[in-house]
mmCIF file of C-alpha atoms in Angstrom:
data_model
loop_
_atom_site.group_PDB
_atom_site.id
_atom_site.type_symbol
_atom_site.label_atom_id
_atom_site.label_comp_id
_atom_site.label_asym_id
_atom_site.label_seq_id
_atom_site.Cartn_x
_atom_site.Cartn_y
_atom_site.Cartn_z
ATOM 1 C CA MET A 16 -6.433 32.039 -11.602
ATOM 2 C CA ASP A 17 -3.420 33.770 -10.040
ATOM 3 C CA GLY A 18 -1.585 30.604 -8.975
ATOM 4 C CA THR A 19 -2.494 30.835 -5.287
ATOM 5 C CA LEU A 20 -4.752 28.471 -3.437
ATOM 6 C CA ASP A 21 -6.918 29.421 -0.504
ATOM 7 C CA PRO A 22 -6.258 27.118 2.482
ATOM 8 C CA ALA A 23 -9.778 27.866 3.719
ATOM 9 C CA THR A 24 -11.303 26.181 0.652
ATOM 10 C CA ALA A 25 -8.702 23.446 0.160
ATOM 11 C CA GLY A 26 -10.431 20.090 0.390
ATOM 12 C CA THR A 27 -13.953 21.484 0.288
ATOM 13 C CA ALA A 28 -16.651 20.668 -2.213
ATOM 14 C CA GLY A 29 -15.909 21.678 -5.772
ATOM 15 C CA PRO A 30 -15.512 20.067 -9.170
ATOM 16 C CA THR A 31 -15.125 16.359 -8.738
ATOM 17 C CA THR A 32 -14.827 13.214 -10.786
ATOM 18 C CA GLY A 33 -16.537 10.992 -8.250
ATOM 19 C CA PRO A 34 -16.631 10.792 -4.473
ATOM 20 C CA VAL A 35 -13.381 12.760 -4.114
ATOM 21 C CA GLU A 36 -14.195 16.379 -3.403
ATOM 22 C CA GLU A 37 -11.732 19.068 -4.412
ATOM 23 C CA SER A 38 -11.878 22.817 -4.192
ATOM 24 C CA PRO A 39 -11.974 24.565 -7.573
ATOM 25 C CA GLU A 40 -8.334 25.585 -7.063
ATOM 26 C CA GLU A 41 -7.252 22.042 -6.207
ATOM 27 C CA TYR A 42 -9.151 20.694 -9.182
ATOM 28 C CA ALA A 43 -7.496 23.189 -11.540
ATOM 29 C CA ALA A 44 -4.014 22.506 -10.154
ATOM 30 C CA LEU A 45 -4.442 18.723 -10.356
ATOM 31 C CA GLU A 46 -5.859 18.950 -13.862
ATOM 32 C CA ALA A 47 -2.831 21.056 -14.854
ATOM 33 C CA CYS A 48 -0.535 18.398 -13.355
ATOM 34 C CA GLU A 49 -2.401 15.762 -15.380
ATOM 35 C CA ARG A 50 -1.478 17.754 -18.504
ATOM 36 C CA GLY A 51 2.159 17.923 -17.417
ATOM 37 C CA ASP A 52 2.011 21.534 -16.181
ATOM 38 C CA THR A 53 3.335 21.500 -12.620
ATOM 39 C CA SER A 54 3.430 25.291 -12.260
ATOM 40 C CA LEU A 55 0.532 25.229 -9.755
ATOM 41 C CA LEU A 56 1.879 22.337 -7.691
ATOM 42 C CA GLY A 57 3.793 24.628 -5.320
ATOM 43 C CA ALA A 58 0.678 26.655 -4.571
ATOM 44 C CA LEU A 59 -1.328 23.461 -4.133
ATOM 45 C CA LEU A 60 1.178 22.133 -1.603
ATOM 46 C CA ALA A 61 1.400 25.499 0.167
ATOM 47 C CA SER A 62 -2.359 25.431 0.654
ATOM 48 C CA GLN A 63 -2.000 22.154 2.583
ATOM 49 C CA GLU A 64 0.871 23.361 4.763
ATOM 50 C CA PRO A 65 -1.072 24.706 7.800
ATOM 51 C CA ARG A 66 -2.881 21.403 8.410
ATOM 52 C CA LEU A 67 0.297 19.400 7.790
ATOM 53 C CA ARG A 68 2.183 21.581 10.267
ATOM 54 C CA ARG A 69 -0.400 20.772 12.957
ATOM 55 C CA ILE A 70 -0.065 17.068 12.173
ATOM 56 C CA ALA A 71 3.733 17.239 12.395
ATOM 57 C CA LEU A 72 3.596 19.128 15.693
ATOM 58 C CA ALA A 73 1.174 16.607 17.162
ATOM 59 C CA ARG A 74 2.901 13.447 15.934
ATOM 60 C CA LEU A 75 6.613 14.203 16.263
ATOM 61 C CA ASP A 76 8.065 12.397 19.257
ATOM 62 C CA PRO A 77 9.492 15.001 21.671
ATOM 63 C CA ARG A 78 12.862 13.201 21.559
ATOM 64 C CA VAL A 79 12.959 13.777 17.788
ATOM 65 C CA ALA A 80 11.407 17.253 17.838
ATOM 66 C CA GLY A 81 14.603 18.594 19.438
ATOM 67 C CA ARG A 82 16.536 17.680 16.290
ATOM 68 C CA VAL A 83 13.878 17.853 13.569
ATOM 69 C CA GLY A 84 11.095 20.406 13.380
ATOM 70 C CA PRO A 85 7.783 20.597 11.538
ATOM 71 C CA ASP A 86 9.432 22.588 8.738
ATOM 72 C CA ASP A 87 11.832 19.706 8.117
ATOM 73 C CA VAL A 88 8.971 17.200 8.076
ATOM 74 C CA ILE A 89 6.931 19.289 5.640
ATOM 75 C CA GLN A 90 9.907 19.932 3.379
ATOM 76 C CA GLU A 91 10.693 16.204 3.150
ATOM 77 C CA ALA A 92 7.037 15.350 2.626
ATOM 78 C CA PHE A 93 6.740 17.895 -0.189
ATOM 79 C CA LEU A 94 9.849 16.434 -1.828
ATOM 80 C CA ASP A 95 8.289 12.972 -1.607
ATOM 81 C CA VAL A 96 5.013 14.281 -3.026
ATOM 82 C CA THR A 97 6.838 15.931 -5.916
ATOM 83 C CA ARG A 98 8.779 12.739 -6.672
ATOM 84 C CA ARG A 99 5.680 10.559 -6.449
ATOM 85 C CA MET A 100 3.108 12.869 -8.043
ATOM 86 C CA ASP A 101 2.689 10.516 -11.011
ATOM 87 C CA GLU A 102 1.574 7.800 -8.574
ATOM 88 C CA TYR A 103 -1.135 10.080 -7.209
ATOM 89 C CA LEU A 104 -2.286 11.111 -10.669
ATOM 90 C CA THR A 105 -2.569 7.448 -11.646
ATOM 91 C CA LEU A 106 -4.591 6.779 -8.491
ATOM 92 C CA ARG A 107 -6.753 9.830 -9.225
ATOM 93 C CA ARG A 108 -7.543 8.495 -12.709
ATOM 94 C CA GLY A 109 -8.417 5.070 -11.309
ATOM 95 C CA ALA A 110 -11.680 3.563 -10.162
ATOM 96 C CA ALA A 111 -13.851 5.917 -8.127
ATOM 97 C CA GLU A 112 -13.822 3.703 -5.038
ATOM 98 C CA ARG A 113 -9.998 3.818 -4.962
ATOM 99 C CA ARG A 114 -9.643 7.584 -5.361
ATOM 100 C CA LEU A 115 -8.099 9.487 -2.525
ATOM 101 C CA PRO A 116 -8.456 13.223 -1.904
ATOM 102 C CA PHE A 117 -5.179 15.037 -2.498
ATOM 103 C CA PHE A 118 -4.907 16.196 1.110
ATOM 104 C CA LEU A 119 -5.284 12.645 2.423
ATOM 105 C CA TRP A 120 -2.530 11.455 0.106
ATOM 106 C CA VAL A 121 -0.224 14.313 1.160
ATOM 107 C CA ARG A 122 -1.080 13.589 4.801
ATOM 108 C CA LEU A 123 -0.083 9.947 4.222
ATOM 109 C CA MET A 124 3.234 11.085 2.731
ATOM 110 C CA THR A 125 3.769 13.347 5.773
ATOM 111 C CA GLN A 126 3.012 10.528 8.203
ATOM 112 C CA GLN A 127 5.464 8.290 6.351
ATOM 113 C CA VAL A 128 8.154 10.961 6.707
ATOM 114 C CA ILE A 129 7.452 11.219 10.438
ATOM 115 C CA ALA A 130 7.680 7.431 10.817
ATOM 116 C CA ARG A 131 10.959 7.384 8.874
ATOM 117 C CA LEU A 132 12.404 10.185 11.027
ATOM 118 C CA HIS A 133 11.372 8.348 14.177
ATOM 119 C CA ARG A 134 13.117 5.191 12.945
ATOM 120 C CA GLU A 135 16.248 7.136 12.009
ATOM 121 C CA HIS A 136 16.495 9.161 15.204
ATOM 122 C CA LEU A 137 15.123 6.683 17.718
ATOM 123 C CA GLY A 138 16.516 3.509 16.190
ATOM 124 C CA SER A 139 19.592 3.709 18.386
ATOM 125 C CA LEU A 140 17.322 3.672 21.429
ATOM 126 C CA LYS A 141 15.844 0.287 20.563
ATOM 127 C CA ARG A 142 16.566 -2.475 22.996
ATOM 128 C CA ASP A 143 19.804 -4.217 22.120
ATOM 129 C CA ALA A 144 19.262 -7.969 22.447
ATOM 130 C CA GLY A 145 23.023 -8.438 22.766
ATOM 131 C CA ARG A 146 23.094 -6.566 26.075
ATOM 132 C CA GLU A 147 20.595 -8.874 27.741
#
């Protein structure tokens, strides 16, 4: 394997350890991460980027999108994923009914970043009870 992942096959059927389907590239990258080798993690995340970009474009509030773009969202989400990768690997090793496909977990991290950015940038627009 050359270290690149094909976005067209990311999240499709491949080797699996239960109901979670992974492409062969995803499976290999996640197995490497399980062994402590994170060299394929960047390629794994890059393979998810096009779908995450569409999510960020669709979910970013227009009032926030003027200050923060999809690239910012994805960058923060990837940082969160990198910091919390051990959590995902623990979940992946867990009971089959609790397993979550990698993309769904990364999508969750991305949605959490978007929610956090909305709170940070729109928090000042909340109704001030003191003015009423």
